[in-house]
PDB file of C-alpha atoms in Angstrom:
ATOM      1  CA  MET I  16      46.414   0.789  52.001  1.00  0.00           C
ATOM      2  CA  LYS I  17      48.478   1.048  55.152  1.00  0.00           C
ATOM      3  CA  SER I  18      51.551   2.487  53.445  1.00  0.00           C
ATOM      4  CA  ALA I  19      49.327   5.150  51.896  1.00  0.00           C
ATOM      5  CA  ASN I  20      47.802   5.943  55.299  1.00  0.00           C
ATOM      6  CA  VAL I  21      44.316   5.120  54.042  1.00  0.00           C
ATOM      7  CA  PRO I  22      42.135   3.273  56.552  1.00  0.00           C
ATOM      8  CA  ILE I  23      40.153   0.188  55.606  1.00  0.00           C
ATOM      9  CA  TYR I  24      36.562   0.965  56.516  1.00  0.00           C
ATOM     10  CA  LEU I  25      34.655  -1.725  58.397  1.00  0.00           C
ATOM     11  CA  ASP I  26      31.068  -1.577  59.556  1.00  0.00           C
ATOM     12  CA  THR I  27      32.241  -0.474  62.993  1.00  0.00           C
ATOM     13  CA  SER I  28      33.210   2.932  61.598  1.00  0.00           C
ATOM     14  CA  SER I  29      30.767   5.758  61.066  1.00  0.00           C
ATOM     15  CA  ALA I  30      33.246   7.550  58.794  1.00  0.00           C
ATOM     16  CA  GLN I  31      32.035   8.120  55.242  1.00  0.00           C
ATOM     17  CA  LEU I  32      35.048   9.821  53.720  1.00  0.00           C
ATOM     18  CA  THR I  33      38.811   9.650  54.005  1.00  0.00           C
ATOM     19  CA  SER I  34      41.430  12.365  53.848  1.00  0.00           C
ATOM     20  CA  PHE I  35      42.031  13.433  50.253  1.00  0.00           C
ATOM     21  CA  SER I  36      45.712  13.861  51.067  1.00  0.00           C
ATOM     22  CA  ALA I  37      45.876  10.211  52.080  1.00  0.00           C
ATOM     23  CA  PHE I  38      43.847   9.190  49.043  1.00  0.00           C
ATOM     24  CA  SER I  39      46.236  11.137  46.798  1.00  0.00           C
ATOM     25  CA  LYS I  40      49.102   9.068  48.175  1.00  0.00           C
ATOM     26  CA  LEU I  41      47.134   5.939  47.324  1.00  0.00           C
ATOM     27  CA  LEU I  42      46.657   7.254  43.782  1.00  0.00           C
ATOM     28  CA  GLU I  43      50.401   7.831  43.495  1.00  0.00           C
ATOM     29  CA  GLN I  44      51.179   4.284  44.599  1.00  0.00           C
ATOM     30  CA  ALA I  45      48.599   2.829  42.220  1.00  0.00           C
ATOM     31  CA  HIS I  46      50.008   4.980  39.422  1.00  0.00           C
ATOM     32  CA  ASP I  47      53.520   3.673  40.089  1.00  0.00           C
ATOM     33  CA  LYS I  48      52.484   0.013  40.147  1.00  0.00           C
ATOM     34  CA  LEU I  49      49.724  -0.317  37.549  1.00  0.00           C
ATOM     35  CA  PRO I  50      49.840  -0.127  33.741  1.00  0.00           C
ATOM     36  CA  SER I  51      48.337   3.108  32.411  1.00  0.00           C
ATOM     37  CA  GLU I  52      45.086   1.583  31.161  1.00  0.00           C
ATOM     38  CA  LYS I  53      44.445  -0.169  34.467  1.00  0.00           C
ATOM     39  CA  PHE I  54      45.213   2.947  36.477  1.00  0.00           C
ATOM     40  CA  ILE I  55      42.812   5.046  34.404  1.00  0.00           C
ATOM     41  CA  ALA I  56      40.138   2.355  34.768  1.00  0.00           C
ATOM     42  CA  LEU I  57      40.733   2.354  38.536  1.00  0.00           C
ATOM     43  CA  MET I  58      40.225   6.125  38.722  1.00  0.00           C
ATOM     44  CA  GLN I  59      37.018   5.922  36.697  1.00  0.00           C
ATOM     45  CA  HIS I  60      35.634   3.052  38.768  1.00  0.00           C
ATOM     46  CA  SER I  61      36.540   4.795  42.019  1.00  0.00           C
ATOM     47  CA  ALA I  62      34.858   8.013  40.874  1.00  0.00           C
ATOM     48  CA  GLU I  63      31.701   6.139  39.886  1.00  0.00           C
ATOM     49  CA  ARG I  64      31.529   4.459  43.292  1.00  0.00           C
ATOM     50  CA  PHE I  65      32.026   7.812  44.988  1.00  0.00           C
ATOM     51  CA  ILE I  66      29.268   9.420  42.917  1.00  0.00           C
ATOM     52  CA  GLU I  67      26.860   6.603  43.781  1.00  0.00           C
ATOM     53  CA  GLN I  68      27.413   7.320  47.466  1.00  0.00           C
ATOM     54  CA  ILE I  69      26.922  11.090  47.288  1.00  0.00           C
ATOM     55  CA  LEU I  70      24.030  11.358  44.820  1.00  0.00           C
ATOM     56  CA  PRO I  71      21.291  13.299  46.621  1.00  0.00           C
ATOM     57  CA  THR I  72      17.849  11.865  47.227  1.00  0.00           C
ATOM     58  CA  ASN I  73      14.896  12.997  45.135  1.00  0.00           C
ATOM     59  CA  ASN I  74      13.684  15.283  47.920  1.00  0.00           C
ATOM     60  CA  GLN I  75      17.042  17.050  48.202  1.00  0.00           C
ATOM     61  CA  LYS I  76      16.384  20.773  47.822  1.00  0.00           C
ATOM     62  CA  LYS I  77      19.934  22.066  47.448  1.00  0.00           C
ATOM     63  CA  PRO I  78      21.274  22.473  43.874  1.00  0.00           C
ATOM     64  CA  LEU I  79      23.065  19.354  42.732  1.00  0.00           C
ATOM     65  CA  LEU I  80      26.417  21.013  42.103  1.00  0.00           C
ATOM     66  CA  GLN I  81      26.287  22.378  45.650  1.00  0.00           C
ATOM     67  CA  GLN I  82      26.110  18.773  46.816  1.00  0.00           C
ATOM     68  CA  VAL I  83      29.371  17.802  45.140  1.00  0.00           C
ATOM     69  CA  VAL I  84      31.301  20.979  46.007  1.00  0.00           C
ATOM     70  CA  GLU I  85      30.798  20.199  49.687  1.00  0.00           C
ATOM     71  CA  LEU I  86      32.291  16.720  49.362  1.00  0.00           C
ATOM     72  CA  ILE I  87      35.384  17.144  47.203  1.00  0.00           C
ATOM     73  CA  PRO I  88      38.459  19.264  48.080  1.00  0.00           C
ATOM     74  CA  VAL I  89      37.633  22.402  46.098  1.00  0.00           C
ATOM     75  CA  ASN I  90      36.785  25.896  47.283  1.00  0.00           C
ATOM     76  CA  SER I  91      34.148  26.409  44.616  1.00  0.00           C
ATOM     77  CA  ILE I  92      32.602  25.168  41.370  1.00  0.00           C
ATOM     78  CA  THR I  93      31.549  27.740  38.768  1.00  0.00           C
ATOM     79  CA  LEU I  94      29.257  27.065  35.834  1.00  0.00           C
ATOM     80  CA  ASN I  95      29.903  29.423  32.902  1.00  0.00           C
ATOM     81  CA  LYS I  96      27.834  29.571  29.732  1.00  0.00           C
ATOM     82  CA  SER I  97      28.808  30.914  26.331  1.00  0.00           C
ATOM     83  CA  GLY I  98      26.499  30.360  23.375  1.00  0.00           C
ATOM     84  CA  ASN I  99      25.795  26.647  23.059  1.00  0.00           C
ATOM     85  CA  SER I 100      28.684  25.598  25.254  1.00  0.00           C
ATOM     86  CA  TYR I 101      29.577  25.895  28.898  1.00  0.00           C
ATOM     87  CA  SER I 102      32.405  25.195  31.288  1.00  0.00           C
ATOM     88  CA  VAL I 103      32.552  23.739  34.775  1.00  0.00           C
ATOM     89  CA  GLU I 104      35.457  25.405  36.594  1.00  0.00           C
ATOM     90  CA  LEU I 105      37.016  24.092  39.804  1.00  0.00           C
ATOM     91  CA  GLU I 106      38.843  26.349  42.208  1.00  0.00           C
ATOM     92  CA  ALA I 107      41.060  23.936  44.111  1.00  0.00           C
ATOM     93  CA  PRO I 108      43.159  24.909  47.134  1.00  0.00           C
ATOM     94  CA  HIS I 109      46.931  24.747  46.882  1.00  0.00           C
ATOM     95  CA  GLN I 110      47.964  21.166  46.283  1.00  0.00           C
ATOM     96  CA  SER I 111      51.173  19.339  47.037  1.00  0.00           C
ATOM     97  CA  GLN I 112      53.444  17.555  44.578  1.00  0.00           C
ATOM     98  CA  SER I 113      50.571  15.177  43.797  1.00  0.00           C
ATOM     99  CA  LEU I 114      48.688  18.013  42.040  1.00  0.00           C
ATOM    100  CA  PHE I 115      48.642  16.187  38.707  1.00  0.00           C
ATOM    101  CA  LEU I 116      46.855  13.009  39.812  1.00  0.00           C
ATOM    102  CA  SER I 117      44.626  14.926  42.217  1.00  0.00           C
ATOM    103  CA  GLU I 118      43.531  17.260  39.436  1.00  0.00           C
ATOM    104  CA  LEU I 119      42.797  14.399  37.085  1.00  0.00           C
ATOM    105  CA  TYR I 120      40.754  12.609  39.715  1.00  0.00           C
ATOM    106  CA  LEU I 121      38.732  15.737  40.504  1.00  0.00           C
ATOM    107  CA  LEU I 122      37.979  16.135  36.797  1.00  0.00           C
ATOM    108  CA  VAL I 123      36.874  12.501  36.551  1.00  0.00           C
ATOM    109  CA  ILE I 124      34.600  12.933  39.586  1.00  0.00           C
ATOM    110  CA  THR I 125      33.102  16.164  38.261  1.00  0.00           C
ATOM    111  CA  HIS I 126      32.410  14.775  34.798  1.00  0.00           C
ATOM    112  CA  SER I 127      30.903  11.585  36.247  1.00  0.00           C
ATOM    113  CA  TYR I 128      28.638  13.668  38.461  1.00  0.00           C
ATOM    114  CA  CYS I 129      27.540  15.990  35.661  1.00  0.00           C
ATOM    115  CA  LYS I 130      26.862  12.977  33.453  1.00  0.00           C
ATOM    116  CA  ARG I 131      24.669  11.416  36.132  1.00  0.00           C
ATOM    117  CA  ILE I 132      22.498  14.505  36.491  1.00  0.00           C
ATOM    118  CA  ASP I 133      22.332  15.268  32.752  1.00  0.00           C
ATOM    119  CA  THR I 134      22.253  11.995  30.837  1.00  0.00           C
ATOM    120  CA  GLN I 135      22.249  13.897  27.516  1.00  0.00           C
ATOM    121  CA  LEU I 136      25.682  15.317  28.277  1.00  0.00           C
ATOM    122  CA  ASP I 137      28.370  14.651  25.682  1.00  0.00           C
ATOM    123  CA  ALA I 138      32.053  14.076  26.422  1.00  0.00           C
ATOM    124  CA  PRO I 139      34.091  17.218  27.191  1.00  0.00           C
ATOM    125  CA  ILE I 140      35.443  19.068  24.157  1.00  0.00           C
ATOM    126  CA  LYS I 141      38.534  20.154  26.142  1.00  0.00           C
ATOM    127  CA  TYR I 142      39.837  20.515  29.653  1.00  0.00           C
ATOM    128  CA  TYR I 143      42.220  22.724  31.609  1.00  0.00           C
ATOM    129  CA  LEU I 144      44.830  21.577  34.101  1.00  0.00           C
ATOM    130  CA  LYS I 145      46.965  23.723  36.386  1.00  0.00           C
ATOM    131  CA  HIS I 146      49.638  21.053  36.155  1.00  0.00           C
ATOM    132  CA  PRO I 147      52.242  22.258  33.612  1.00  0.00           C
ATOM    133  CA  HIS I 148      54.117  19.117  32.513  1.00  0.00           C
ATOM    134  CA  ALA I 149      52.913  17.344  29.368  1.00  0.00           C
ATOM    135  CA  SER I 150      55.225  14.389  30.005  1.00  0.00           C
ATOM    136  CA  ASP I 151      53.042  13.210  32.918  1.00  0.00           C
ATOM    137  CA  LEU I 152      49.985  13.051  30.665  1.00  0.00           C
ATOM    138  CA  GLU I 153      51.960  11.263  27.978  1.00  0.00           C
ATOM    139  CA  GLN I 154      53.002   8.567  30.466  1.00  0.00           C
ATOM    140  CA  LEU I 155      49.337   7.796  31.096  1.00  0.00           C
ATOM    141  CA  ASN I 156      48.568   7.468  27.371  1.00  0.00           C
ATOM    142  CA  ILE I 157      45.447   9.587  27.792  1.00  0.00           C
ATOM    143  CA  ASP I 158      43.316   9.965  24.672  1.00  0.00           C
ATOM    144  CA  SER I 159      44.689  13.092  22.994  1.00  0.00           C
ATOM    145  CA  ARG I 160      41.599  13.581  20.813  1.00  0.00           C
ATOM    146  CA  THR I 161      40.239  15.740  23.636  1.00  0.00           C
ATOM    147  CA  PRO I 162      42.485  18.843  23.751  1.00  0.00           C
ATOM    148  CA  GLN I 163      44.334  19.269  27.036  1.00  0.00           C
ATOM    149  CA  PHE I 164      45.545  22.725  28.039  1.00  0.00           C
ATOM    150  CA  LEU I 165      48.238  22.641  30.716  1.00  0.00           C
ATOM    151  CA  GLY I 166      49.609  25.320  33.010  1.00  0.00           C
ATOM    152  CA  GLN I 167      46.262  27.102  33.296  1.00  0.00           C
ATOM    153  CA  HIS I 168      45.152  29.257  36.228  1.00  0.00           C
ATOM    154  CA  TYR I 169      42.262  26.949  37.070  1.00  0.00           C
ATOM    155  CA  THR I 170      40.988  23.430  36.495  1.00  0.00           C
ATOM    156  CA  ALA I 171      37.988  23.102  34.167  1.00  0.00           C
ATOM    157  CA  LEU I 172      35.882  20.946  31.851  1.00  0.00           C
ATOM    158  CA  PHE I 173      34.327  22.390  28.682  1.00  0.00           C
ATOM    159  CA  TYR I 174      31.215  20.998  26.984  1.00  0.00           C
ATOM    160  CA  ASN I 175      29.857  21.728  23.504  1.00  0.00           C
ATOM    161  CA  GLN I 176      26.263  21.393  24.596  1.00  0.00           C
ATOM    162  CA  THR I 177      23.766  23.480  26.516  1.00  0.00           C
ATOM    163  CA  ALA I 178      22.792  21.806  29.750  1.00  0.00           C
ATOM    164  CA  LYS I 179      19.177  20.697  29.427  1.00  0.00           C
ATOM    165  CA  ARG I 180      18.328  19.463  32.874  1.00  0.00           C
ATOM    166  CA  GLU I 181      19.493  20.205  36.380  1.00  0.00           C
ATOM    167  CA  LEU I 182      22.727  21.803  35.165  1.00  0.00           C
ATOM    168  CA  ASN I 183      20.671  24.572  33.532  1.00  0.00           C
ATOM    169  CA  LEU I 184      20.449  26.350  36.845  1.00  0.00           C
ATOM    170  CA  SER I 185      20.061  29.971  35.904  1.00  0.00           C
ATOM    171  CA  SER I 186      19.639  32.337  32.999  1.00  0.00           C
ATOM    172  CA  THR I 187      22.386  34.457  34.517  1.00  0.00           C
ATOM    173  CA  TYR I 188      25.952  33.164  34.456  1.00  0.00           C
ATOM    174  CA  PRO I 189      28.389  32.557  35.998  1.00  0.00           C
ATOM    175  CA  VAL I 190      26.808  30.518  38.789  1.00  0.00           C
ATOM    176  CA  THR I 191      29.242  29.764  41.602  1.00  0.00           C
ATOM    177  CA  PHE I 192      28.788  27.193  44.349  1.00  0.00           C
ATOM    178  CA  HIS I 193      31.056  27.598  47.345  1.00  0.00           C
ATOM    179  CA  SER I 194      32.055  24.885  49.779  1.00  0.00           C
ATOM    180  CA  LYS I 195      31.068  25.477  53.383  1.00  0.00           C
ATOM    181  CA  GLN I 196      33.893  26.583  55.625  1.00  0.00           C
ATOM    182  CA  ARG I 197      33.860  24.092  58.464  1.00  0.00           C
ATOM    183  CA  ASP I 198      35.645  24.665  61.731  1.00  0.00           C
ATOM    184  CA  TYR I 199      39.177  23.330  61.666  1.00  0.00           C
ATOM    185  CA  SER I 200      38.391  20.992  64.569  1.00  0.00           C
ATOM    186  CA  ASP I 201      35.562  19.493  62.501  1.00  0.00           C
ATOM    187  CA  GLN I 202      37.942  18.943  59.586  1.00  0.00           C
ATOM    188  CA  ILE I 203      40.473  17.179  61.804  1.00  0.00           C
ATOM    189  CA  SER I 204      37.697  15.086  63.342  1.00  0.00           C
ATOM    190  CA  ALA I 205      36.471  14.031  59.896  1.00  0.00           C
ATOM    191  CA  VAL I 206      39.977  12.883  58.900  1.00  0.00           C
ATOM    192  CA  LEU I 207      40.667  11.098  62.179  1.00  0.00           C
ATOM    193  CA  GLU I 208      37.313   9.320  62.395  1.00  0.00           C
ATOM    194  CA  GLY I 209      38.120   6.730  59.753  1.00  0.00           C
ATOM    195  CA  TYR I 210      41.161   5.532  61.696  1.00  0.00           C
ATOM    196  CA  ILE I 211      39.457   5.125  65.066  1.00  0.00           C
ATOM    197  CA  GLY I 212      39.454   1.456  66.016  1.00  0.00           C
ATOM    198  CA  ARG I 213      41.853   0.662  63.155  1.00  0.00           C
ATOM    199  CA  GLU I 214      45.037   2.504  64.037  1.00  0.00           C
ATOM    200  CA  ASP I 215      45.993   4.500  67.109  1.00  0.00           C
ATOM    201  CA  LEU I 216      47.106   7.634  65.258  1.00  0.00           C
ATOM    202  CA  SER I 217      49.375  10.146  66.934  1.00  0.00           C
ATOM    203  CA  ILE I 218      49.296  13.802  66.011  1.00  0.00           C
ATOM    204  CA  GLU I 219      52.638  13.260  64.261  1.00  0.00           C
ATOM    205  CA  GLN I 220      51.084  10.605  62.026  1.00  0.00           C
ATOM    206  CA  LEU I 221      48.068  12.805  61.369  1.00  0.00           C
ATOM    207  CA  SER I 222      50.337  15.656  60.286  1.00  0.00           C
ATOM    208  CA  GLN I 223      51.928  13.346  57.698  1.00  0.00           C
ATOM    209  CA  ILE I 224      48.535  12.242  56.413  1.00  0.00           C
ATOM    210  CA  ILE I 225      47.167  15.748  55.873  1.00  0.00           C
ATOM    211  CA  GLY I 226      50.497  17.300  54.945  1.00  0.00           C
ATOM    212  CA  MET I 227      50.503  19.954  57.650  1.00  0.00           C
ATOM    213  CA  ASN I 228      53.041  20.746  60.338  1.00  0.00           C
ATOM    214  CA  GLU I 229      52.186  19.379  63.787  1.00  0.00           C
ATOM    215  CA  ARG I 230      52.599  22.769  65.469  1.00  0.00           C
ATOM    216  CA  THR I 231      50.288  24.364  62.922  1.00  0.00           C
ATOM    217  CA  ILE I 232      47.623  21.775  63.694  1.00  0.00           C
ATOM    218  CA  GLN I 233      47.969  22.398  67.426  1.00  0.00           C
ATOM    219  CA  ARG I 234      47.886  26.175  66.986  1.00  0.00           C
ATOM    220  CA  ARG I 235      44.768  26.140  64.819  1.00  0.00           C
ATOM    221  CA  LEU I 236      42.948  23.766  67.167  1.00  0.00           C
ATOM    222  CA  LYS I 237      43.919  25.893  70.167  1.00  0.00           C
ATOM    223  CA  SER I 238      42.449  28.970  68.480  1.00  0.00           C
ATOM    224  CA  GLU I 239      39.091  27.146  68.530  1.00  0.00           C
ATOM    225  CA  GLY I 240      39.490  26.078  72.153  1.00  0.00           C
ATOM    226  CA  CYS I 241      40.165  22.479  71.197  1.00  0.00           C
ATOM    227  CA  THR I 242      43.003  19.948  71.231  1.00  0.00           C
ATOM    228  CA  PHE I 243      43.916  16.845  69.275  1.00  0.00           C
ATOM    229  CA  ARG I 244      43.525  14.773  72.442  1.00  0.00           C
ATOM    230  CA  LYS I 245      39.961  16.025  73.031  1.00  0.00           C
ATOM    231  CA  ILE I 246      38.936  15.217  69.465  1.00  0.00           C
ATOM    232  CA  LYS I 247      40.479  11.770  69.581  1.00  0.00           C
ATOM    233  CA  GLU I 248      38.958  10.892  72.949  1.00  0.00           C
ATOM    234  CA  SER I 249      35.515  12.037  71.802  1.00  0.00           C
ATOM    235  CA  LEU I 250      35.768   9.827  68.707  1.00  0.00           C
ATOM    236  CA  ASN I 251      37.073   6.937  70.810  1.00  0.00           C
ATOM    237  CA  ILE I 252      34.076   7.096  73.136  1.00  0.00           C
ATOM    238  CA  ALA I 253      31.632   7.294  70.215  1.00  0.00           C
ATOM    239  CA  PHE I 254      33.303   4.243  68.661  1.00  0.00           C
ATOM    240  CA  ALA I 255      33.214   2.384  71.997  1.00  0.00           C
ATOM    241  CA  LYS I 256      29.495   3.025  72.475  1.00  0.00           C
ATOM    242  CA  ARG I 257      28.743   1.823  68.975  1.00  0.00           C
ATOM    243  CA  VAL I 258      30.634  -1.466  69.188  1.00  0.00           C
ATOM    244  CA  LEU I 259      29.583  -2.193  72.780  1.00  0.00           C
ATOM    245  CA  VAL I 260      25.959  -2.128  71.612  1.00  0.00           C
ATOM    246  CA  GLU I 261      26.126  -3.326  68.006  1.00  0.00           C
ATOM    247  CA  ARG I 262      28.893  -5.903  68.349  1.00  0.00           C
ATOM    248  CA  ASN I 263      28.426  -6.868  72.013  1.00  0.00           C
ATOM    249  CA  ALA I 264      32.183  -6.354  72.281  1.00  0.00           C
ATOM    250  CA  SER I 265      34.000  -6.804  75.566  1.00  0.00           C
ATOM    251  CA  ILE I 266      35.505  -3.801  77.320  1.00  0.00           C
ATOM    252  CA  SER I 267      38.990  -5.272  77.031  1.00  0.00           C
ATOM    253  CA  ASP I 268      38.594  -5.761  73.264  1.00  0.00           C
ATOM    254  CA  VAL I 269      37.365  -2.194  72.825  1.00  0.00           C
ATOM    255  CA  ALA I 270      40.257  -0.857  74.899  1.00  0.00           C
ATOM    256  CA  GLU I 271      42.754  -2.807  72.799  1.00  0.00           C
ATOM    257  CA  HIS I 272      41.280  -1.645  69.483  1.00  0.00           C
ATOM    258  CA  LEU I 273      41.362   1.964  70.634  1.00  0.00           C
ATOM    259  CA  GLY I 274      44.997   1.799  71.673  1.00  0.00           C
ATOM    260  CA  TYR I 275      44.585   2.034  75.449  1.00  0.00           C
ATOM    261  CA  SER I 276      47.268   0.240  77.442  1.00  0.00           C
ATOM    262  CA  ASP I 277      44.659  -1.691  79.423  1.00  0.00           C
ATOM    263  CA  ALA I 278      40.943  -1.806  80.192  1.00  0.00           C
ATOM    264  CA  SER I 279      41.262   0.369  83.298  1.00  0.00           C
ATOM    265  CA  GLN I 280      42.761   3.218  81.263  1.00  0.00           C
ATOM    266  CA  PHE I 281      39.829   2.999  78.839  1.00  0.00           C
ATOM    267  CA  ILE I 282      37.306   2.936  81.690  1.00  0.00           C
ATOM    268  CA  ARG I 283      38.833   6.101  83.173  1.00  0.00           C
ATOM    269  CA  ALA I 284      38.592   7.822  79.792  1.00  0.00           C
ATOM    270  CA  PHE I 285      34.976   6.701  79.427  1.00  0.00           C
ATOM    271  CA  ARG I 286      34.155   8.005  82.907  1.00  0.00           C
ATOM    272  CA  ARG I 287      35.741  11.384  82.130  1.00  0.00           C
ATOM    273  CA  SER I 288      33.512  11.693  79.106  1.00  0.00           C
ATOM    274  CA  GLU I 289      30.252  10.186  80.325  1.00  0.00           C
ATOM    275  CA  ASN I 290      30.449  10.458  84.120  1.00  0.00           C
ATOM    276  CA  THR I 291      29.775   6.745  84.346  1.00  0.00           C
ATOM    277  CA  THR I 292      31.501   3.455  83.565  1.00  0.00           C
ATOM    278  CA  PRO I 293      30.943   1.507  80.328  1.00  0.00           C
ATOM    279  CA  LEU I 294      29.030  -1.233  82.175  1.00  0.00           C
ATOM    280  CA  GLN I 295      26.773   1.254  83.932  1.00  0.00           C
ATOM    281  CA  TRP I 296      26.186   3.041  80.644  1.00  0.00           C
ATOM    282  CA  LEU I 297      25.220  -0.261  78.968  1.00  0.00           C
ATOM    283  CA  LYS I 298      22.684  -1.027  81.697  1.00  0.00           C
ATOM    284  CA  GLN I 299      21.035   2.337  81.088  1.00  0.00           C
ATOM    285  CA  THR I 300      20.991   1.905  77.301  1.00  0.00           C
TER     286      THR I 300
END
């Protein structure tokens, strides 16, 4: 986990998701170390666990595919219908060298999700991958009875069945669901949150995790009137408040977990944020 830059979530973290870039590195390491059948089983199990966590409640009003497009690294999901078949097309942003495994995992997630919301759904009749090299698929010993078309312009699943339930969203196709464009500072905060209290990440380490140049990160944050330090300190204080109350943790322990050199440095940071000391804040809580 550590070598892949993926944090281990404990109940002291409010983070729900991890960076997909970091998770892709974990996939690569698992792929290198596990036999093909075990790696495929790992991807399927991981996708099922992910789907269980993001399935909307019964009173959720947003379309179900909109729910998943907001939580996986794609720009959009488009549902196309032709006769008695349809396709689910993923528009993914530019990926790094781990495109192959990332694409496969996104397909596994999407199929698992569609299967959950339409239990009558059959297995895909074919799928498209942007990845061009057949040798990578052959190494995984993937069932070739489902045709695989490589080097395509988009990633997609094709089904030989008309969606009968929630997937039958409209009589007019295509139906496209777009992911919400969050502020860049919010994206950085979401990535960083899972590491707070686990590892004192520097901006250099963050740049390696998300695969983006440090100066680019700083420039984009500055354009929103924000800095890496502000984001990190805000997350640190939120973490400190949570564990001071829920864990009855000592100030020195909190300071150590957050990477401060000593308790006094943490107290000064807390005062900058809250205009009070941690002890005074606890008395008022």
